[in-house]
Amino acid sequence: MSSIDLQAKEIKPARNTFTHVAKHIGGDKPATRYQEATLGLQPTQNFHYRPTWDPQHEIYDASRSAIKLADWYVLKDPRQYYYANWTITRARQHEAVEANYSFVDSRGLLSRMTDEVRESACKVLMPLRHVAWAGNMNNTFICAYGYGTAITAACNFHAMDHLGIAQYLTRFGLAADDPSVLDAGKNDWLNDPRWQVLRRLVEDTLVMKDPVEMFVAQNLALDGLLYPLIYGSFVDEHLTLKGGTAVAMLTSFMPEWHDECARWVDAVVKACAAESDENKQIVTGWIQAWADRVQAGLAPVAEIALGEHGQEALAEVRSAFNARVAKIGITL
Amino acid sequence: MDKRVEKKKLDLASRYQALTQDLQWDTSYQPTEKVFPYARYEGIRVNDWSQWQDPFKMTLDVWWRQQSEKDRRLYAVLDAFAQNNGQIGVSDARYVNAVKLVLQAFAPLKYAMHRALAHSARNLPGDAARIAAQIQATEQLRHSQLTLHAASVYNKYFNGMHAAPRWFEQAWYLAPVKSFADDIASAGPFELMVAISFGFETLLSDTLYVPFMSAAAHNGDLSTVPVGFSSQSDTTRHKQASIATVKFLLQQDALNVATVQRWVDKWFWRSFRLMPLVAMLQDYMVPKRVGSWKESWDTFVEAPIDALFEELAPYGLKKPAGWQAACAAKDHLSHQAWNAFYGYGHALAFHTWVPGHDELEWLDRKYPNSFDRWYRPRLTHYAQLEAAGKRFHNHALPMQCQVCQQPMMFTEPGDGRWIAYRETKHEAESFHFCSDQCQTIFSNEPEKYLQAQLPSHAILQGSQGEGFEDALQASIANVGVVIGRDNGEFHGSEDDTNFTQWGGGQDMKEAQL
Amino acid sequence: MSNVFIAFQANEESRPLVDAIVADNPEAQVVYSPGLVKIDAPNRLVVKRETIEEIIGRKYDLQELQINLVTLSGNLDEDDDEFVLSWKH
């Protein structure tokens, strides 16, 4: 069958990519791995059975959301994550965390922290394990019931990231103190009055039904205020000044991750709002309502973290948040 | 002041425990029933979720590290394959039709499993079980994306791949896979865990991802092989977790046993009804063969599953109802499937052909009980027709089973003379099935299965195929299959002539192992 | 008595795993097919970290064997030192 041929044969491709990918990228051009792994992947029609758990809808059903999009693939991820490059990125980031743990261990930075700083860090960070757990559940929800691979795959990764963060927080607690600190954090989460406004709102997110509203509430409003407050105002700007550099090092993943994801979150929300006036109105209403609730929920937490400076810090965080959403075309 | 003493490194079990347990809490502002709305409707009872133990105990950091190691290597292979025109290194261009079928059928199936598992991952009340389901969900996405990436190079140079997702949605011959995928996606959180990781992955997935992948290696497919093997390493964890899940459900409440048995029976059989595709991949579509479907069945299904069910017997679980029938089919499945697909070659999105002389001899050696008696005569006849310029095309619209949606091409267990037909009247309408097991599946959930959109019925209601060989061919042309280019006889096809022109292929001496 | 089995991608990295398994499981049978190495054993198969470390001359984390693992059959019990496949019946 094969013959030795000294002249190189020209082997020309018949096409650059798949038809369904070409449709989304404006023609048969070379496509990226992200594009080939994402665009047009989710079936849209001809379903044989209705979900036994929700016979009012089809298996994949855009009408689960109040948001209307002509093409759900406008919700592209600017980071262009498919499984492999997402997991490789996270593994690399984890190596940095391990390096930080080694550094902190070898110099005894944790044991050199004052009890005041240690307790303050744990008081604030341990209950957040549960907030991250809810973030995991909520993003899993969007993966299950959202429409189109662009948003559902990205939320799958985001759900796993939240679990990773819950585990990083747990690990921090075990490193900084003994295991009883986890129980104390859970107890605060369940019973300390200062956490209850936040917990109530988190539990309300767990029973939402609109996957896009879920996205806005969890990934924009909640995380968009929580992360800058905790890892910016509290850990970076407050604890490190009191000798808590180790805390910043051992939680370094979280603010970096938040900044990386903000690009994606903003792109998704922007695309939803840009499609139509109706969408924009709905999205604006969601952001307004949830950001206000989150701010109210974080007010007592800001006090635990920053004492008398808590409200000022929270106001700054809210202000920055408003500026962020203004940049994507939403006026609150 | 230092409160803690030098800490011992936590062992695997303790580390896992510390980093996964107790993140969940009992909600009080919202009732549990609202947070987990689908926990009860399937009738499964769980009294103590803490009894569910993940056998692999992997934390996220370990998972990210291991998986990134696998994918770094894998994508390096895919890059090299693309860069070096690896697609002309396969044994012969007939092999590529195996890649086409895997892309058309199994990549979308993995996608459906990914989304379905997200449903379980959100709705099972137990936290450790949810984490396992999430990891599985993410890995199914991985598998579907890997398959697409591996096929990407082939798609550039060969036909029959360019609109695979659309064909999955609408092509008649992929309806068995689509209806399976939709059946899973429409099931409840407990059932779909059993369906995917126990029914499909534990009982049957090795046949596609192990011996077939070895055959792919033997045929020079450096792209698909590592994808298949690496995917299956994830599936190994899913399988172990599913065995833990099944034991857990059986132990939690005696009332669960009947439900779990029904699910095991149903999903074993529905998965088995996907195996005609895998069987013919292995026996007919890989030019250089590694082992027969029958041998794969013996090694990767019959023996290990026998052992598994012996293990599960004390928990009250019996072998699936269709077990005997499935084992009895091992001498016939691949041949019946290829026979049907060959005849419908004008209405598929891949090529078909009659195997060459050496290949027929190999099939005879591997199937001494059945090949010469039942199947060689047909293939010989097809070859003669082809030589006389009258290549056989079956223009009869296939009758499809209401449940599995396969064409009625399976013979009665133990009697190769008769196609198996079963019929049920439900509310004055007749429904048709390929087997006792599909009939039973229907009778357990008639409201579900009567919803199905059988392609044959849709075609009968539509046009009769003016301008095409028949209505079946018209139906695939309507969904973007290019007649004569994406399908038809392999010999003389564009794939065939291109491949020869490119100087592709391997020495076929001693091709069959 | 039923077989358990474990299969790896056949490459340089899995070779020491195969050698370790053969050393620790006298009744194990190794079967090669293109790209794949499969090891069958009656009823029980153990993979020991220590044996692998002796062969490769460096520390080894048993979880690493996932990288080249393809499939297995049997009940799995795993800790930091041993990976055991067995049937209880």
Short mmCIF file of C-alpha atoms in Angstrom, two decimals, chain A residues 8 23 28-29 32 42 52-53 63 96 121 132 136 141 145 158 179 202 243 248 252 284 289 300 317 324:
data_model
loop_
_atom_site.label_atom_id
_atom_site.label_comp_id
_atom_site.label_asym_id
_atom_site.label_seq_id
_atom_site.Cartn_x
_atom_site.Cartn_y
_atom_site.Cartn_z
CA ALA A 8 6.89 15.17 -0.90
CA LYS A 23 -21.19 28.72 11.90
CA ASP A 28 -14.65 27.79 7.74
CA LYS A 29 -11.50 29.16 9.33
CA THR A 32 -9.02 27.22 18.45
CA GLN A 42 -25.04 21.07 23.39
CA THR A 52 -39.02 13.20 35.04
CA TRP A 53 -37.80 15.77 37.55
CA SER A 63 -36.86 29.14 28.96
CA ALA A 96 2.44 28.28 43.91
CA ALA A 121 -8.09 35.33 60.64
CA ALA A 132 -17.63 28.59 49.26
CA ASN A 136 -19.95 25.12 44.59
CA PHE A 141 -26.86 24.24 39.43
CA TYR A 145 -29.81 23.76 34.13
CA HIS A 158 -16.20 27.48 38.56
CA PRO A 179 -9.11 21.11 64.08
CA VAL A 202 -26.83 32.34 50.89
CA GLY A 243 2.10 40.62 61.17
CA ALA A 248 -1.98 36.47 52.79
CA SER A 252 -3.08 33.94 47.85
CA THR A 284 -29.86 45.58 36.30
CA ALA A 289 -31.29 43.71 44.50
CA PRO A 300 -21.66 42.60 60.43
CA VAL A 317 -15.80 47.87 48.22
CA ARG A 324 -17.06 47.67 37.88
#
